[in-house]
C-alpha positions as semicolon CSV with decimal commas, in nm:
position;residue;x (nm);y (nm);z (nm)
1;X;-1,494;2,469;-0,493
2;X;-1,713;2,490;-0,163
3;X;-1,589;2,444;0,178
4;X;-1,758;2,142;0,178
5;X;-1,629;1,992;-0,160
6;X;-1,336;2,075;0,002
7;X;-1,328;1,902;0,357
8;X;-1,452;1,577;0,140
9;X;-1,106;1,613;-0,055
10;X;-0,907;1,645;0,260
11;X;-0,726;1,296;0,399
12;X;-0,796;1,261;0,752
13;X;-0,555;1,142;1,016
14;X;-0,740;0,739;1,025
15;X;-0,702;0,750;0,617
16;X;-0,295;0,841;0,653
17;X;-0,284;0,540;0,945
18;X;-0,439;0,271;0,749
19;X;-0,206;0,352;0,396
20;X;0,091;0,349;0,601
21;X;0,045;0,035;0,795
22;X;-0,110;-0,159;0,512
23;X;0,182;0,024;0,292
24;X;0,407;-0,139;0,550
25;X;0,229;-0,438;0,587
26;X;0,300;-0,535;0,218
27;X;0,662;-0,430;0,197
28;X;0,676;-0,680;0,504
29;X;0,477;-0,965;0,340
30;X;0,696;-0,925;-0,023
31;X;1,026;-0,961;0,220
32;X;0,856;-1,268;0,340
33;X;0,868;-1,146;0,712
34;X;0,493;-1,209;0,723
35;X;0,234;-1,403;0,558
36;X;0,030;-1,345;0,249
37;X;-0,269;-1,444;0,468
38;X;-0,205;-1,147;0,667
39;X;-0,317;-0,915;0,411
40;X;-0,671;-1,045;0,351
41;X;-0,761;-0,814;0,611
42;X;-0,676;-0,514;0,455
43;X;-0,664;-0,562;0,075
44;X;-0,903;-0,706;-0,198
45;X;-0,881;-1,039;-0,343
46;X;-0,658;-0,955;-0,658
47;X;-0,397;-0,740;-0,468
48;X;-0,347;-1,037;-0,183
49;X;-0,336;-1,290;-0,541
50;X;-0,052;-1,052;-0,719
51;X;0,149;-1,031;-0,397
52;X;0,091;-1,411;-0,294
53;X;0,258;-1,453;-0,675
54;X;0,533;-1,193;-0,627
55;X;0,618;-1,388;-0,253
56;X;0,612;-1,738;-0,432
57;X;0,826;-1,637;-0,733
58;X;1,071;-1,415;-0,514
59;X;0,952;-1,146;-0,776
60;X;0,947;-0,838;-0,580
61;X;1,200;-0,541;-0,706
62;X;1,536;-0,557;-0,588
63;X;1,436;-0,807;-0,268
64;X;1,796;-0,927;-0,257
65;X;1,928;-0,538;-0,172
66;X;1,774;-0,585;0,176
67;X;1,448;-0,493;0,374
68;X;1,223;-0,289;0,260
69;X;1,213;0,058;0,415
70;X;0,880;0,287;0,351
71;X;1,003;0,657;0,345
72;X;0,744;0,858;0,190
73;X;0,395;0,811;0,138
74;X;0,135;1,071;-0,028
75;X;-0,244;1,021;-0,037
76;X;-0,450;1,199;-0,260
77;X;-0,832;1,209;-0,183
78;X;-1,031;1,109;-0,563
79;X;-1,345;1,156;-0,378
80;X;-1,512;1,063;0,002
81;X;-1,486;0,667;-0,133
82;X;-1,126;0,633;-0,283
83;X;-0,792;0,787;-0,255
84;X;-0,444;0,739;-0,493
85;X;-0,151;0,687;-0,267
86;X;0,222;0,677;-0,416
87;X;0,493;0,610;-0,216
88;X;0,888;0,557;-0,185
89;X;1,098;0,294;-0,007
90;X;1,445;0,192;0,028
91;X;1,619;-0,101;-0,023
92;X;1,982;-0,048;0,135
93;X;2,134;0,222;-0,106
94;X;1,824;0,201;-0,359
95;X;1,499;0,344;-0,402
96;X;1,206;0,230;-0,555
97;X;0,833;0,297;-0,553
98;X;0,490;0,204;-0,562
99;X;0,144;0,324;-0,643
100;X;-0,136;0,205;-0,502
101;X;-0,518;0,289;-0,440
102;X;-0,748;0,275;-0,193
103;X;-1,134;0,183;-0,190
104;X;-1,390;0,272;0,121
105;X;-1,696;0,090;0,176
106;X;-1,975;0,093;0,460
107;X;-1,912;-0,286;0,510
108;X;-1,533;-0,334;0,499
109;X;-1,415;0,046;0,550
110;X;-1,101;0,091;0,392
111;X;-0,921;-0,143;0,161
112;X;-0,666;-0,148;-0,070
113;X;-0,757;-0,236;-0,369
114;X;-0,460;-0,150;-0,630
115;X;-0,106;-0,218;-0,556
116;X;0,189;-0,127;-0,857
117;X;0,584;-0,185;-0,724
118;X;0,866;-0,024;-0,952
């Protein structure tokens, strides 16, 4: 691999901000401490639609333990347009996880555009 197939690969510091807070952002919406609306922002059509049925159904894993804590979060550049992120977060004595992936475009910049909760 070149040096420059290899600084494409690398996550920059922006890429790391905008997983976490939309990572957070979700947790937050699925506890129903914000709205789904808030999320249209930052994630594709289908991934607001899943959560906006998890939030009406009360569907998300192990809700009733407790807020949702984010812990750990790795990104993993596929190329300069998309990354795979997985993550880990807390629920009082509990963890769970989530995967989740991440689309770049010239018009919209970064979105998420896959979301999976375990």
């Amino acid at each position: 691999m070149s040096a420059a197939e290899a600084a494409v690969l690398e996550v920059d510091s922006a890429t790391k901000i905008f997983v976490d807070r939309t990572l957070r952002l979700a947790l937050e919406v699925l506890d129903h401490r914000r709205p789904v609306a808030q999320l249209v922002a930052v994630a594709e059509a289908p991934v607001v639609s899943a959560i906006r049925t998890l939030v009406r159904a009360d569907l998300a894993p192990g809700r009733t333990l407790g807020a949702a804590v984010l812990t750990r979060v790795d990104v993993v550049m596929v190329d300069a347009a998309a990354a795979e992120v997985c993550a880990a977060y807390d629920r009082s004595r509990r963890h769970f996880a989530l995967a989740a992936r991440i689309t770049h475009t010239r018009a919209k910049g970064w979105r998420l555009s896959v979301l999976r909760l375990f």
